[in-house]
Short mmCIF file of N, CA and C in Angstrom, two decimals:
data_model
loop_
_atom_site.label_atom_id
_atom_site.label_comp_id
_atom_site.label_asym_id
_atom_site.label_seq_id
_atom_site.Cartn_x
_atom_site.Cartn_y
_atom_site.Cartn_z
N UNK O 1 -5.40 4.49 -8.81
CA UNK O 1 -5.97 5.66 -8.14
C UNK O 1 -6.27 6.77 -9.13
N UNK O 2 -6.25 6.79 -10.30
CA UNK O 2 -6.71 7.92 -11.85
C UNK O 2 -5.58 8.35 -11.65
N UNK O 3 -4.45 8.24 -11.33
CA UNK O 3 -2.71 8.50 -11.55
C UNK O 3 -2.25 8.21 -12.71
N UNK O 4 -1.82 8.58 -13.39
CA UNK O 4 -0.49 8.23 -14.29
C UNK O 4 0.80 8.31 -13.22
N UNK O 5 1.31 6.86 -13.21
CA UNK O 5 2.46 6.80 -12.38
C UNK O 5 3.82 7.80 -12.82
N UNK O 6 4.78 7.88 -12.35
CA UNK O 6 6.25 9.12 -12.63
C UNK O 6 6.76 7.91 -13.72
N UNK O 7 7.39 8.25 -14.74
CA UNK O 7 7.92 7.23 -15.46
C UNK O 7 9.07 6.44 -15.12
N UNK O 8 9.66 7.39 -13.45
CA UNK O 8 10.88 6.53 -13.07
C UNK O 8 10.56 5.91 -11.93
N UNK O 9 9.51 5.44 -11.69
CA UNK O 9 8.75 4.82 -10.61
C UNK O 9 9.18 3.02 -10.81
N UNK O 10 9.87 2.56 -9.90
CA UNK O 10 10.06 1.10 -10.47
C UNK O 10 9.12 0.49 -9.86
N UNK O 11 8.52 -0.53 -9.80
CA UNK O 11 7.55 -1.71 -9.27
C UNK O 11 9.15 -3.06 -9.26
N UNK O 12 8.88 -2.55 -7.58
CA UNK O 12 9.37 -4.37 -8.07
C UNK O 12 8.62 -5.43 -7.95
N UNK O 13 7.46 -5.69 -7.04
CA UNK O 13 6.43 -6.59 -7.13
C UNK O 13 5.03 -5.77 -7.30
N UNK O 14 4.02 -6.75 -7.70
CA UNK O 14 2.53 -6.19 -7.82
C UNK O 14 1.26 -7.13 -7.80
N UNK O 15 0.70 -7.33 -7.58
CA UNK O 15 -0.44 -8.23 -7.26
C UNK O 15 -1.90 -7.60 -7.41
N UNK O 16 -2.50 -7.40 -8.86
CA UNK O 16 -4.35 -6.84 -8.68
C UNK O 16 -5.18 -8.02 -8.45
N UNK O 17 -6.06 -8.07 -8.13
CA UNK O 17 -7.13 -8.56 -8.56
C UNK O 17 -8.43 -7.33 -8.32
N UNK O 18 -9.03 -7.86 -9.65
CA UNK O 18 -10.81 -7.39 -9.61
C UNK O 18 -11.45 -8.10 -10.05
N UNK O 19 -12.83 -7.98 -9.93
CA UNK O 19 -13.91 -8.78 -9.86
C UNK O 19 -14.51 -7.93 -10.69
N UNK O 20 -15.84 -8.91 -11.87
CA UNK O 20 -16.48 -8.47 -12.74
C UNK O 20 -17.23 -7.97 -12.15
N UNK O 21 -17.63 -8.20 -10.93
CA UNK O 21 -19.18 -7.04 -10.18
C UNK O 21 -19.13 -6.00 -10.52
N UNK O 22 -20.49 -5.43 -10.92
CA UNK O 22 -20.48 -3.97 -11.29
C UNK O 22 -19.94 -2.53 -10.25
N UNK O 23 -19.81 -3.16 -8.92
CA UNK O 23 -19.25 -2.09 -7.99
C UNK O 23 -17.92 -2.38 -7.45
N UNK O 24 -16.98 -2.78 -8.37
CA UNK O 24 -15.63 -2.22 -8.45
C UNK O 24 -15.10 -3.19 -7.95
N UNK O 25 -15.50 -4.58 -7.19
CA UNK O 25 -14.22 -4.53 -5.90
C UNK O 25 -13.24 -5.02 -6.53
N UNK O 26 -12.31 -4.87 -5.68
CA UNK O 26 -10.86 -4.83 -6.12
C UNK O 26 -9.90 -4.83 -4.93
N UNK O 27 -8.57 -5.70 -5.28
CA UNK O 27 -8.05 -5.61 -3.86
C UNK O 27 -6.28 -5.62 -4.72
N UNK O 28 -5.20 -5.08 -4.07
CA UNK O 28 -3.66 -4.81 -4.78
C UNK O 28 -2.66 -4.90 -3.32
N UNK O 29 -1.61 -5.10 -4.18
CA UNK O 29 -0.93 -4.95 -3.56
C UNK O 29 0.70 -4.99 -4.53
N UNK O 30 1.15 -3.71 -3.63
CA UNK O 30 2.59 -3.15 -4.02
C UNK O 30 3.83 -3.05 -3.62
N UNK O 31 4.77 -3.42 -4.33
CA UNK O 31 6.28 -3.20 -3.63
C UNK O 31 6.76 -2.19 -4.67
N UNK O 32 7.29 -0.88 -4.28
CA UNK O 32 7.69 -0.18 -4.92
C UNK O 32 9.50 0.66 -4.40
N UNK O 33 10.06 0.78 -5.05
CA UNK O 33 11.55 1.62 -5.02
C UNK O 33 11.28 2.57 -4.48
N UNK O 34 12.53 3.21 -3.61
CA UNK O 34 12.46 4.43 -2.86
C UNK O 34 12.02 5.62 -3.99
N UNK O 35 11.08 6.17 -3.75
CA UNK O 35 10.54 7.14 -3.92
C UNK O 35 10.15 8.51 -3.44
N UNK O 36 10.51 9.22 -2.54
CA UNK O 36 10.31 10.21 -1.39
C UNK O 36 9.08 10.58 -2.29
N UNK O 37 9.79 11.63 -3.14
CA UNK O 37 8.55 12.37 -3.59
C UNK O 37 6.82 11.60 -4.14
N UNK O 38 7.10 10.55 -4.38
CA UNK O 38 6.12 9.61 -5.14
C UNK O 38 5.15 9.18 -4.07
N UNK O 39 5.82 9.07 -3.07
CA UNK O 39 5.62 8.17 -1.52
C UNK O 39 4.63 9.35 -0.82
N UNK O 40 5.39 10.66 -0.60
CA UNK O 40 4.39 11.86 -0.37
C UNK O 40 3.35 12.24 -0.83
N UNK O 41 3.45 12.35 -1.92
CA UNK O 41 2.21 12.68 -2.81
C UNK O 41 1.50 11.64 -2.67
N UNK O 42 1.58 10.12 -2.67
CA UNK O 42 0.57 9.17 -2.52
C UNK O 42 -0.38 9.27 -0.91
N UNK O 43 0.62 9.60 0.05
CA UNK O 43 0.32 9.96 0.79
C UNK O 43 -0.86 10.97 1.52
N UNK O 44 -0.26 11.91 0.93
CA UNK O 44 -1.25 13.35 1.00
C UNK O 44 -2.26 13.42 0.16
N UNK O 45 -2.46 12.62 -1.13
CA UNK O 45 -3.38 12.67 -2.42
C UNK O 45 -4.71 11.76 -1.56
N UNK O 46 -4.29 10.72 -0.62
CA UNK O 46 -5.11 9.65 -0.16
C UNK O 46 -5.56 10.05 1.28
N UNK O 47 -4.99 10.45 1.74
CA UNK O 47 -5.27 11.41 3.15
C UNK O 47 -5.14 10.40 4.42
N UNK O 48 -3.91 9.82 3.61
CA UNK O 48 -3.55 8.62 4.27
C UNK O 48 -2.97 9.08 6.07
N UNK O 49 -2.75 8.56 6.86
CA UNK O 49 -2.79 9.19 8.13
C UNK O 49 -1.58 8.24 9.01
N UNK O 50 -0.48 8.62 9.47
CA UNK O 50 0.63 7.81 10.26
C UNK O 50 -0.17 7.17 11.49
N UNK O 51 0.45 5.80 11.44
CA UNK O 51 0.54 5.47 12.65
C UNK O 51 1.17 5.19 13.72
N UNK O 52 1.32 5.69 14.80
CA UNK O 52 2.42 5.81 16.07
C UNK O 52 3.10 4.58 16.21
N UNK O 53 2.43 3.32 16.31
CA UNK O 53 3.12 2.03 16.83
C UNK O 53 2.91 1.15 15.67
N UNK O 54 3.88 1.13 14.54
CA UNK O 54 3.55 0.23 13.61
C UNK O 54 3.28 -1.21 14.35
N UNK O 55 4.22 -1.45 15.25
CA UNK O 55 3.86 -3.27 15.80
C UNK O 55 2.22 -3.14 15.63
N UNK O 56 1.46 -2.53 15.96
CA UNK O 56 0.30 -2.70 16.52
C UNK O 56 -0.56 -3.01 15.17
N UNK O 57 -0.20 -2.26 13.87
CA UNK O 57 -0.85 -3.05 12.37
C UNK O 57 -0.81 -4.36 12.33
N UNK O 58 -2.10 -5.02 11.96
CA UNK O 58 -2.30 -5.98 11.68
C UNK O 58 -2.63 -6.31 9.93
N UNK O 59 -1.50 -6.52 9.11
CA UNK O 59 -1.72 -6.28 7.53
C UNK O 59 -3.36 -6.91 7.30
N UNK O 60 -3.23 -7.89 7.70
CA UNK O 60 -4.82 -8.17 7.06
C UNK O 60 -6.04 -7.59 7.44
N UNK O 61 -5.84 -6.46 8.64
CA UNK O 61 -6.74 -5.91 8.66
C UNK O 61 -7.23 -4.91 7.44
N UNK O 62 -6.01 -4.45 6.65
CA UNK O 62 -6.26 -3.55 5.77
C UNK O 62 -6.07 -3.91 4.31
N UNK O 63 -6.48 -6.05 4.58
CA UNK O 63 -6.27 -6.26 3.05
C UNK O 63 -7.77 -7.03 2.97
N UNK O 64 -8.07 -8.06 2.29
CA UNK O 64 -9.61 -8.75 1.76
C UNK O 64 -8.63 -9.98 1.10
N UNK O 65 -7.83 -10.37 0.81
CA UNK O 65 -7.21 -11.66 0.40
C UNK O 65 -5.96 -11.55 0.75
N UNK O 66 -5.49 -12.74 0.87
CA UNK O 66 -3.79 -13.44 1.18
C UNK O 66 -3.10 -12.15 0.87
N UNK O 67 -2.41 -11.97 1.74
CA UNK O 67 -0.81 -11.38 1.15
C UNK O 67 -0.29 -12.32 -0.05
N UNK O 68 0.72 -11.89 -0.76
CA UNK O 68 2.07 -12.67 -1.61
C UNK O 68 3.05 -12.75 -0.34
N UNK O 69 4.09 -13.47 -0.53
CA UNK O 69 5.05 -13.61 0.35
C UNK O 69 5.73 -12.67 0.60
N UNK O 70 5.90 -11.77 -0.75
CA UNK O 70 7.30 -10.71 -1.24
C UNK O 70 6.19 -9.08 -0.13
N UNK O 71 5.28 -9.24 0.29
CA UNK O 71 4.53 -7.91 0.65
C UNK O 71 5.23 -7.79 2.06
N UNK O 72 6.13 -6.83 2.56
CA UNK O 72 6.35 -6.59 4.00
C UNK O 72 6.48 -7.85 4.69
N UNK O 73 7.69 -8.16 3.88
CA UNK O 73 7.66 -10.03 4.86
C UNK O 73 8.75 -9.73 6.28
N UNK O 74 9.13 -8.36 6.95
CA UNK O 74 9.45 -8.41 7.58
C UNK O 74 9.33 -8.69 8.85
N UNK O 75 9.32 -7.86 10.21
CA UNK O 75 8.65 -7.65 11.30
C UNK O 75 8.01 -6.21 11.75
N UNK O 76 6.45 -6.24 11.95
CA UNK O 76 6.45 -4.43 11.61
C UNK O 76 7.39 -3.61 12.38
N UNK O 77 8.16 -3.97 13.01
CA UNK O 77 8.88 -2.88 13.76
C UNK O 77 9.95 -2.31 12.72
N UNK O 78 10.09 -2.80 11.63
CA UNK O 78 10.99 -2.72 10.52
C UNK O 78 10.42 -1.76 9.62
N UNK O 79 9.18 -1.37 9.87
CA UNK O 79 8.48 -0.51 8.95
C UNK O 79 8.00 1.09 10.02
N UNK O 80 7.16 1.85 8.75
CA UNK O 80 7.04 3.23 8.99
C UNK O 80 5.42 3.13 8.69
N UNK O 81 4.25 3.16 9.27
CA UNK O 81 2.84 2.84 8.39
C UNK O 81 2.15 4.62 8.71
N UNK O 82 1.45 3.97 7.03
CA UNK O 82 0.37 5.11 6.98
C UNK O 82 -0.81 4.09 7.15
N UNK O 83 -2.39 4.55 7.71
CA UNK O 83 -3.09 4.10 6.85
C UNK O 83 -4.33 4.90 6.35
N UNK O 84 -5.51 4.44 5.73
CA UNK O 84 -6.56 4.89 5.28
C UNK O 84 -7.19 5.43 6.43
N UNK O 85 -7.98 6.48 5.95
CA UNK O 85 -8.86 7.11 7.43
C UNK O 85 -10.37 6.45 7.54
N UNK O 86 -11.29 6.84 8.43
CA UNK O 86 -11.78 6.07 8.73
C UNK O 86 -12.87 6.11 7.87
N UNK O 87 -14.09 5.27 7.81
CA UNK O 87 -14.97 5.30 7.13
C UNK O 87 -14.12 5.37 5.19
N UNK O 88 -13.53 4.73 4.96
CA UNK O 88 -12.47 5.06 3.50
C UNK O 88 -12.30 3.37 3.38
N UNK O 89 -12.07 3.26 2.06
CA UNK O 89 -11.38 1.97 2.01
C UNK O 89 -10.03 1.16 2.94
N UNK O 90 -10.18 -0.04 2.61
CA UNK O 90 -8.80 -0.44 3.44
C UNK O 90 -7.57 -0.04 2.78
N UNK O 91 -6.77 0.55 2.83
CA UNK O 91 -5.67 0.81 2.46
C UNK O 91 -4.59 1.36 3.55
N UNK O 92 -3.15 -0.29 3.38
CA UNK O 92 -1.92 0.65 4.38
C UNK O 92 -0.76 0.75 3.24
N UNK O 93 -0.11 1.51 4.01
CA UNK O 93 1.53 1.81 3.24
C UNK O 93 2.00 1.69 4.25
N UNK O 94 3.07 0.77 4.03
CA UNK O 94 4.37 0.88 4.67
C UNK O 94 4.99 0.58 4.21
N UNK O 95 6.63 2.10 4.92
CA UNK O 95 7.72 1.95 4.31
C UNK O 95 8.87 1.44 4.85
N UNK O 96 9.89 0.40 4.34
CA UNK O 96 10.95 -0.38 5.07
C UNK O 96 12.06 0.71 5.48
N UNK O 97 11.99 0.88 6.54
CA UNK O 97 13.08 1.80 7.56
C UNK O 97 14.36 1.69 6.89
N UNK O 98 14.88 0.98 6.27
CA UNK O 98 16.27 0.14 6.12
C UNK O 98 16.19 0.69 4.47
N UNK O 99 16.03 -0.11 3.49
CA UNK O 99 16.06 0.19 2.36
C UNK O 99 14.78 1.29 1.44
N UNK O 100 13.77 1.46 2.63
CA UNK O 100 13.03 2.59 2.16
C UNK O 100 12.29 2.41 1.02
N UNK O 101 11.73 1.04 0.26
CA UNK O 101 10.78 0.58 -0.53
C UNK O 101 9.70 0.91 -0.03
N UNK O 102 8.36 1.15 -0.72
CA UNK O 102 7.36 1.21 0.43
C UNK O 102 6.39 -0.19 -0.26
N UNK O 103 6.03 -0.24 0.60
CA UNK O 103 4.81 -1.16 0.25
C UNK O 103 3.10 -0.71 0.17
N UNK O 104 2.11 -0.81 -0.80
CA UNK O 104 1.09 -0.14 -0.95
C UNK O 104 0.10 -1.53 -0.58
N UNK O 105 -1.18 -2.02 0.28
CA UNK O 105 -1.69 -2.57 -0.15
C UNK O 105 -3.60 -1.86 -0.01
N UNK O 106 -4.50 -2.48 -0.91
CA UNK O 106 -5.45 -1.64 -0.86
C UNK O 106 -6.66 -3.05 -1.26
N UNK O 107 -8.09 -2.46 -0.57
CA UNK O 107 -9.18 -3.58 -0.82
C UNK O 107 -10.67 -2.93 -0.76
N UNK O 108 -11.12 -3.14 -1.39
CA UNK O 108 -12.62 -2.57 -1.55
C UNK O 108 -13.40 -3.67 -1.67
N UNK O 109 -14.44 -3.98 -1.24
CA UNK O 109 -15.46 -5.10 -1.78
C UNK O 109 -16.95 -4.91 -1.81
#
């Protein structure tokens, strides 16, 4: 996102891909350590927007290839979601209620 990440930001999983096309696409996906502050700011920087009934996310709506296994392998009721607003790329976050990792995934094509 033109970020320089916090240097105490852990990744525990990560997944890019891009494509040589000249218009960017690109699709990720993130498991990252509790972060409050990191998590906010990604948040508010993206104008990312809560959603009331996580059950009701459907991850692949807001991805363009496979999940990894390790991405939100829970049940969404286990999570907290933001996502992208409308007319914006696909991009959700969600964060695990329980241990508070969040998960980032994002897709442009």
């Amino acid at each position: 996102w033109g970020e320089r990440a916090p240097s105490d930001l852990k990744v525990r999983h990560s997944w890019y891909w891009r494509s040589a096309h000249f218009t960017r696409d690109e699709a990720l996906y993130f498991q990252f350590a509790q972060d409050d502050q990191f998590m906010r700011d990604f948040i508010a920087e993206n104008r990312l927007q809560p959603v009331a009934d996580p059950t009701s996310v459907i991850v692949s709506d807001y991805s363009c290839l496979s999940r990894p296994p390790w991405f939100a392998p829970k049940p969404m009721s286990a999570y907290n979601a933001w996502v992208a607003p409308p007319n914006a790329s696909r991009a959700l976050l969600l964060e695990d209620r329980t241990t508070r990792d969040f998960f980032v995934s994002a897709c442009q094509l």
